Short mmCIF file of C-alpha atoms in Angstrom, two decimals:
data_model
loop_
_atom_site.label_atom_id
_atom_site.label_comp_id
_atom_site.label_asym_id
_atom_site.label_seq_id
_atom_site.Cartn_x
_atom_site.Cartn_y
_atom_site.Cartn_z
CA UNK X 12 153.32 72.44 108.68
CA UNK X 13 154.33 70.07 105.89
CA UNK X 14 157.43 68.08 106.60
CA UNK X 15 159.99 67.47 104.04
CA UNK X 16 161.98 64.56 103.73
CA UNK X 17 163.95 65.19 101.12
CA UNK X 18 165.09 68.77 100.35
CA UNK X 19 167.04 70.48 97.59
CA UNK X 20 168.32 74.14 96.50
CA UNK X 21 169.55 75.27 93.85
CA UNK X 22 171.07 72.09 93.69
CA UNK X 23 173.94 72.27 90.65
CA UNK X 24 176.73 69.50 89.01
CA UNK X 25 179.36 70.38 86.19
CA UNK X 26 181.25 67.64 85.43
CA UNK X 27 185.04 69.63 83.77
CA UNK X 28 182.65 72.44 81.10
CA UNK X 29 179.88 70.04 81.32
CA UNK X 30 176.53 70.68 82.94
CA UNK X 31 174.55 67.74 84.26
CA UNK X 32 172.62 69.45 86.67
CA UNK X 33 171.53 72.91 86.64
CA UNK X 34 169.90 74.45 89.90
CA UNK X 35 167.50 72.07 91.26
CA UNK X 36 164.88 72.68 93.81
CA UNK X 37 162.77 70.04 94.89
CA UNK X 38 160.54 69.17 98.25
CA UNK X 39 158.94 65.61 98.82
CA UNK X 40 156.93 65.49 101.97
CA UNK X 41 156.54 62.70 104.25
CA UNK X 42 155.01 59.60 102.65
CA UNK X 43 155.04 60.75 99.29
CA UNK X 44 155.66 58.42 96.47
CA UNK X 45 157.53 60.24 93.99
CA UNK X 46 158.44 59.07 90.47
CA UNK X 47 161.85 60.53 89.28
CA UNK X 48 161.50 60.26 85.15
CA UNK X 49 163.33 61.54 82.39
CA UNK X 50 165.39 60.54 79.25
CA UNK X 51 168.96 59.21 79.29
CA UNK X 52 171.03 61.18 80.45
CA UNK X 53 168.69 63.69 81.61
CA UNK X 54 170.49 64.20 85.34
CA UNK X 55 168.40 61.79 87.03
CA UNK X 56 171.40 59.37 88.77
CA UNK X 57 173.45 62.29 89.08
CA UNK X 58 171.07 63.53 91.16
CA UNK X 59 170.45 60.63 92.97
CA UNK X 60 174.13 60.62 93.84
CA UNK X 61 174.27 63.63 95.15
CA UNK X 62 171.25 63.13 97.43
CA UNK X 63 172.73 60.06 98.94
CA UNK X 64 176.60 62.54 99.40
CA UNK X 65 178.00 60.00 97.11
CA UNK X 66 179.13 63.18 94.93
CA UNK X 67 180.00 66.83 95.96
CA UNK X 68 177.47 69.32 93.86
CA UNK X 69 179.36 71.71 92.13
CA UNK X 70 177.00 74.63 94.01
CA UNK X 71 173.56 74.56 96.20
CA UNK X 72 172.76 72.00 98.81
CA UNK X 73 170.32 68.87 99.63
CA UNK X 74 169.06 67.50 102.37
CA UNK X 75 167.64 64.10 103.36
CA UNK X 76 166.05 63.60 106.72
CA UNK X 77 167.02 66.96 108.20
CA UNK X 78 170.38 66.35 107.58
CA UNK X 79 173.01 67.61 104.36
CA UNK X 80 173.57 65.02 102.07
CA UNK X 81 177.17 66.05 102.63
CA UNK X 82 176.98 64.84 106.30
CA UNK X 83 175.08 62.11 106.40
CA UNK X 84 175.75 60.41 109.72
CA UNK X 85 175.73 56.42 110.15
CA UNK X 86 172.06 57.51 111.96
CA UNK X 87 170.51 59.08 109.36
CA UNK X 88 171.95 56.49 106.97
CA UNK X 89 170.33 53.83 108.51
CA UNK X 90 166.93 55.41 108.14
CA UNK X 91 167.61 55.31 104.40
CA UNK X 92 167.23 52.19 101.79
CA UNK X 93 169.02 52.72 98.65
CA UNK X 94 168.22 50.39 95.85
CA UNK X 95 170.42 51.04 92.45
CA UNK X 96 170.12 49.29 88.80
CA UNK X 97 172.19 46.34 88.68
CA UNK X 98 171.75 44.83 92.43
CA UNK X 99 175.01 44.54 93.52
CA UNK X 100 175.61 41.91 96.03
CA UNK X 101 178.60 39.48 97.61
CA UNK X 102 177.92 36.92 95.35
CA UNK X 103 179.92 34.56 97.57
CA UNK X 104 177.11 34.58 100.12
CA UNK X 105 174.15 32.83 100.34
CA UNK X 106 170.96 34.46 100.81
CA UNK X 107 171.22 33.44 104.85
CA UNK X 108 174.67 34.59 105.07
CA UNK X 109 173.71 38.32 102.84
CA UNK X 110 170.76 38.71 105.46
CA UNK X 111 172.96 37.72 108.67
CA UNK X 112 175.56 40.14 107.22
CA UNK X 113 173.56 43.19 106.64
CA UNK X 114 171.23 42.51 109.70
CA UNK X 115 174.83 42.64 111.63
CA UNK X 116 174.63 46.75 110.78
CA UNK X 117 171.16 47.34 111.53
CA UNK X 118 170.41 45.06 114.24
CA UNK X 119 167.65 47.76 116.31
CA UNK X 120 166.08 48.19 112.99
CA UNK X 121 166.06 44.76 111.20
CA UNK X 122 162.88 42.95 110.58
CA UNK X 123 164.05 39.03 110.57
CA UNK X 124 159.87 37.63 109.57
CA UNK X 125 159.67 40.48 107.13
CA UNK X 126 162.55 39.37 105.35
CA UNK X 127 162.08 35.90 105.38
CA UNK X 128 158.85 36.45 104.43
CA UNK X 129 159.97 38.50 101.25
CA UNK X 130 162.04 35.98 100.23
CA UNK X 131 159.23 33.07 100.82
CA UNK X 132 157.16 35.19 98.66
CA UNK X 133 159.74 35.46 96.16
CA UNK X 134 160.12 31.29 95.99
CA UNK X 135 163.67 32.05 97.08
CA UNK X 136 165.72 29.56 99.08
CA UNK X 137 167.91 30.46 102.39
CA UNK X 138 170.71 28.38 100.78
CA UNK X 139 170.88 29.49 97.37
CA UNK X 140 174.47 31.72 96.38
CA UNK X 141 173.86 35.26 94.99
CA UNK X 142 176.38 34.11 91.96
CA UNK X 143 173.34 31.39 90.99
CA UNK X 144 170.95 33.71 91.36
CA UNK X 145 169.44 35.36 87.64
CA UNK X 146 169.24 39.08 87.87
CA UNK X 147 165.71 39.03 88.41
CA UNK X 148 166.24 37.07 91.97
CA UNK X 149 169.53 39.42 92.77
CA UNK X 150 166.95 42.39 92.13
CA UNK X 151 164.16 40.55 94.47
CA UNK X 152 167.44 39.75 97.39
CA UNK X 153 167.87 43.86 96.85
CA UNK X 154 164.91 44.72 97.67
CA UNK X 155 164.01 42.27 100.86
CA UNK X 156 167.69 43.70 101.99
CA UNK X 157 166.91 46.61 101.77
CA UNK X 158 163.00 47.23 102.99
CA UNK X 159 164.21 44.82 106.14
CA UNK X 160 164.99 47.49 108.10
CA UNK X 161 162.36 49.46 107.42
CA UNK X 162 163.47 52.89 106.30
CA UNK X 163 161.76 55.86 106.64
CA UNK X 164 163.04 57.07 103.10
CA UNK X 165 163.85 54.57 99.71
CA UNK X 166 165.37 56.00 97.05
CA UNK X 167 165.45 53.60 94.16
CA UNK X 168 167.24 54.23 90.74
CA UNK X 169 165.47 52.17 87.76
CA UNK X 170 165.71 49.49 90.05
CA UNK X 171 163.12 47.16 87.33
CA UNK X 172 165.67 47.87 84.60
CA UNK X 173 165.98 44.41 82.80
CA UNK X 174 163.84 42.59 84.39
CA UNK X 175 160.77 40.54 83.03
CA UNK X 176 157.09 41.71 83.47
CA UNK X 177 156.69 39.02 86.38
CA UNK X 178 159.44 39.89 88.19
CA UNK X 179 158.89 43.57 88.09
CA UNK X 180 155.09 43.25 89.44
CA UNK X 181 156.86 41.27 92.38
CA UNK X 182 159.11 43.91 92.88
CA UNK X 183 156.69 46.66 92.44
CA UNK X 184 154.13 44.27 95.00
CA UNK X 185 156.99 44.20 97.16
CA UNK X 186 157.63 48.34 97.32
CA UNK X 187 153.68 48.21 98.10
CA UNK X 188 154.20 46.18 101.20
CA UNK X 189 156.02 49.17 102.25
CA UNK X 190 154.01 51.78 100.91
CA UNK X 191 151.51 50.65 103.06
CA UNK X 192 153.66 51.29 106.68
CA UNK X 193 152.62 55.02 107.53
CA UNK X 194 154.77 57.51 106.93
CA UNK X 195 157.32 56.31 104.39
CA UNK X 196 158.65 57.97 101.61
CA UNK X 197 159.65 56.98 98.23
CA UNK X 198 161.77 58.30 95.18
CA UNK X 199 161.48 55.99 92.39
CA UNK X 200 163.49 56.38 89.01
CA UNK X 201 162.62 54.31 86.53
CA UNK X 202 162.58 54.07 82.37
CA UNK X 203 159.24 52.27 82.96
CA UNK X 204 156.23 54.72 82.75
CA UNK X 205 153.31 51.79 83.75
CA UNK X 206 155.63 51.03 86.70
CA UNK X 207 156.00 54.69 87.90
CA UNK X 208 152.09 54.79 87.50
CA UNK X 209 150.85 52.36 89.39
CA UNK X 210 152.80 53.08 92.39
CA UNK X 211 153.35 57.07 92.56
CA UNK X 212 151.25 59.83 93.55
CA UNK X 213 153.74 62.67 92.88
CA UNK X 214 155.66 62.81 89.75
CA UNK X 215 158.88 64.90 89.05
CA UNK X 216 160.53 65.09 84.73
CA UNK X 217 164.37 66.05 84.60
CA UNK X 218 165.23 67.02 80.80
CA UNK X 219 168.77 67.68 79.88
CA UNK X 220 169.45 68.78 84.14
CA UNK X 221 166.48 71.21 84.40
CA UNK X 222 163.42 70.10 86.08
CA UNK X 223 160.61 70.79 83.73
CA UNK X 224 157.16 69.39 85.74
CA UNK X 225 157.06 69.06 89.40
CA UNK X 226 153.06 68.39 90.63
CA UNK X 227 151.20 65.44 91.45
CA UNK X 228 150.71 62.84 88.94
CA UNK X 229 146.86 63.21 88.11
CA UNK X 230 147.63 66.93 87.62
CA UNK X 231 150.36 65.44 85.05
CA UNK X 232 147.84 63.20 83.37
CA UNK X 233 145.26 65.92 82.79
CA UNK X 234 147.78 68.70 82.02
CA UNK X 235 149.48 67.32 78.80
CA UNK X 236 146.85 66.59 75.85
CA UNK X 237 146.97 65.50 72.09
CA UNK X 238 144.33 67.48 69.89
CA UNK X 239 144.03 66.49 66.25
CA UNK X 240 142.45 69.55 64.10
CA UNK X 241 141.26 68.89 60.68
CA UNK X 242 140.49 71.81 58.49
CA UNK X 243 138.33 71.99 54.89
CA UNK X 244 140.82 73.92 53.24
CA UNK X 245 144.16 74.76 54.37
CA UNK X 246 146.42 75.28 57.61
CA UNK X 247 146.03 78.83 59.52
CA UNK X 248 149.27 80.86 59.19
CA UNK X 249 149.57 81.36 62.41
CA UNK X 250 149.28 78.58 65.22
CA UNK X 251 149.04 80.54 68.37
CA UNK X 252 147.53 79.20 71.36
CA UNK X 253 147.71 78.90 75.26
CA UNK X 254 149.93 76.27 76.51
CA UNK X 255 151.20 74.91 72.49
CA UNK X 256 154.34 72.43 73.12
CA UNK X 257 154.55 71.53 69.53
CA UNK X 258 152.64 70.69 66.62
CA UNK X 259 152.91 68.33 63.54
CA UNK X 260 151.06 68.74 60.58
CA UNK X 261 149.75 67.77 56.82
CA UNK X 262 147.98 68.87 54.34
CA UNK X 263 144.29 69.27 55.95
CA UNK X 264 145.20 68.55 60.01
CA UNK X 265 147.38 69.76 62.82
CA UNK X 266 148.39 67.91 65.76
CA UNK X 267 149.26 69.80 68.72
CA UNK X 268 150.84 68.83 72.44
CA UNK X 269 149.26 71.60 74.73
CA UNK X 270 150.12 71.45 78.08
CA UNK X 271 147.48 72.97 81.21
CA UNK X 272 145.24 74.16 78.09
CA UNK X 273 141.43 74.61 78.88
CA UNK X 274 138.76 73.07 76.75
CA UNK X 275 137.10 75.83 76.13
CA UNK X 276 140.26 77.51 74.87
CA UNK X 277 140.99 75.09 72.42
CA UNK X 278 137.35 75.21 70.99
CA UNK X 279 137.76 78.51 70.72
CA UNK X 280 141.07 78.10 68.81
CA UNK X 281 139.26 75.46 66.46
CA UNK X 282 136.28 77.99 65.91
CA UNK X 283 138.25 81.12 65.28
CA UNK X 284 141.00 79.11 63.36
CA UNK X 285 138.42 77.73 60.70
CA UNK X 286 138.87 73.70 61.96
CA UNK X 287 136.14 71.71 60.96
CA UNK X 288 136.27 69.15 63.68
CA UNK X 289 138.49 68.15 65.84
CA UNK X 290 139.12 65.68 68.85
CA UNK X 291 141.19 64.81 71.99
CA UNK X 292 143.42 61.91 71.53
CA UNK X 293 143.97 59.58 74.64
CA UNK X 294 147.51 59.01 76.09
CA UNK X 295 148.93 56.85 78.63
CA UNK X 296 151.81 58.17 80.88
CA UNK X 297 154.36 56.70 78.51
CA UNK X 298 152.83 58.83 75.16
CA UNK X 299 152.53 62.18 77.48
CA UNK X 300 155.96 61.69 79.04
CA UNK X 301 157.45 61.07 75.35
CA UNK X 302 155.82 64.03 73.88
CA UNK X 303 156.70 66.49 76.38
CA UNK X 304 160.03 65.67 77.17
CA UNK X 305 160.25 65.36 72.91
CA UNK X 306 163.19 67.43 70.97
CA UNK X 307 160.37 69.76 69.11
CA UNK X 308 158.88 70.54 72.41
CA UNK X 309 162.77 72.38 73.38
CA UNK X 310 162.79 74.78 70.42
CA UNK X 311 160.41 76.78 72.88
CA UNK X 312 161.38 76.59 76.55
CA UNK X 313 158.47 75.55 78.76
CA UNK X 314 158.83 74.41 82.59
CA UNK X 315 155.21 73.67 83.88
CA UNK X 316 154.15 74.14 87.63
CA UNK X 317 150.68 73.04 89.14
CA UNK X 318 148.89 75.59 89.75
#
C-alpha cells in the first residue's frame, strides 16, 4: 500500500468574499519530488500555509506525516524542513552561533559534518554575521539549516526566487544531496520551470485556487503539445478536436495547444480539415506551463488527470 506523506481533502480558503483556494485534494507518496507551479497568485503559498497549520482552511482538512496540519505536534514538526522565499534569519548571529542555536532544538536529529560540510561547500565562513551575508548566502545558510536535521518531508516555497543562476544550481545541488537519502519527500514551489525540472518527478499546476494537472512530470511533458496547421486556402469553420486548449490563428495557419491528444487524431483532424501540412512544435516546461495555465486556455474549463 502506497504511503502518503502529505494528504489533502477538499482542502478550501476564503479570505472575507474572496476565494484563494477552492477544494483541494492532493496525495504525495513517500519520496516523491513534487513541483508545486502556478502563476501569481494562483493559491500556491496559501496552500503551503495551510499545510504547515500556519492558517485555519476555511473547510476540508490536510495532513502531513499522519498528523492534521491543525495539530502538528513539536514531533512531527521536527520531521519537517520548511524553507520560504526571503530566508529569514537572526541576522545578529553568526553562521556558528545560527547552527548552535537551531541544533539546540533538534539535538537527536542534527547532523553537525553535514552542515559544516554544506556550508564548506558553499565557501561560507563559521564567523561570518547573517546581516553581511548577500541573499544568495542567507538562501544557502537556509538551506544547510534546514536539511541538517534531516527531515523526512521539505516543503520549500520559491525558495531560488532572486537568486543568480550559480547560486540556484548550488541550492538545487544542495536539495540533491538530500534527494538522494531514501525515503524523503519534497514539495518544491518555485517561478522557475528549468529548476522544477531538473529536480522533480511529480508535478502539480494551481490556477486561480483549482488544481488543474496533477500526474507525473513526463506524463506533463508529453501531454501538452503545440501543432502549427497551414492550409491552401482558408481556415475550417469549425475547429473541433480532442483535447483543444486554445488556438491562434492567421490568414492560412492555426496554432493549437491540445492537451493528452493522440497523433493519429490530430492527423486525422489535418486530413479531414483540408491542412496541407502541418508539424509539432517543441516546448520546454516553461512554454507548456505558460500555455496551459494561459487566459485563452480558461474561456473553456479543462482540469487534466493522467490517465
Amino acid at each position: 500500500m502506497t504511503e502518503f506523506v502529505l494528504e489533502t481533502q477538499g482542502l478550501t480558503k476564503f479570505y472575507g468574499d474572496k476565494l484563494a483556494l477552492d477544494h483541494i485534494d492532493l496525495k504525495i507518496p513517500r519520496g516523491c519530488v513534487c513541483g508545486f507551479v502556478g502563476r501569481n497568485g494562483s493559491g500556491k503559498t496559501t496552500a503551503i500555509k495551510l499545510l504547515l497549520g500556519f492558517l485555519k482552511p476555511t473547510a476540508g482538512s490536510s495532513r502531513l506525516l499522519g498528523c492534521d496540519s491543525q495539530d502538528l505536534t513539536p514531533a512531527i514538526r521536527q520531521r519537517i524542513g520548511y524553507v520560504a522565499e526571503g530566508h529569514r534569519l537572526i541576522r545578529w548571529m553568526t553562521v556558528a552561533e545560527i547552527a548552535k542555536f537551531q541544533s539546540a532544538f533538534l539535538s537527536q536529529q542534527w547532523d553537525s559534518k553535514f552542515f559544516w560540510d554544506m556550508i564548506d561547500y558553499f565557501g561560507l565562513s563559521k564567523k561570518q554575521k547573517i546581516k553581511h551575508l548577500s541573499n544568495g548566502q542567507r538562501a544557502q545558510v537556509s538551506l544547510a539549516l534546514t536539511l541538517a536535521p534531516n527531515p523526512e518531508l521539505l516543503i520549500m516555497d520559491d525558495p531560488t526566487l532572486g537568486l543568480d543562476a550559480a547560486i540556484r544550481r548550488q541550492f538545487l545541488e544542495g536539495m540533491i544531496e538530500l534527494i538522494m537519502r531514501q525515503g524523503r519527500t519534497i514539495l518544491f514551489s518555485s517561478h522557475i520551470l528549468g529548476d522544477i525540472e531538473r529536480v522533480a518527478d511529480k508535478i502539480v499546476v494551481i490556477d486561480k485556487g483549482v488544481i488543474r494537472a496533477d500526474c507525473s512530470l513526463e506524463q506533463f511533458r508529453t501531454a501538452i503539445k503545440k501543432v502549427k496547421f497551414v492550409f491552401g486556402q482558408t481556415l475550417p469553420e469549425t475547429i473541433d478536436i480532442e483535447g483543444l486548449l486554445h488556438f491562434r490563428h492567421s490568414d492560412k495557419e492555426l496554432e493549437m495547444i491540445l492537451v493528452d491528444t493522440a497523433d493519429e487524431k490530430i492527423a486525422e483532424w489535418a486530413k479531414s480539415s483540408g491542412a496541407t501540412d502541418y508539424q509539432a512544435i517543441n516546448m520546454n516546461l516553461e512554454d507548456q506551463f505558460i500555455e496551459y495555465t494561459a487566459p485563452a486556455g480558461r474561456n473553456k474549463p479543462f482540469v487534466w488527470e493522467a490517465k
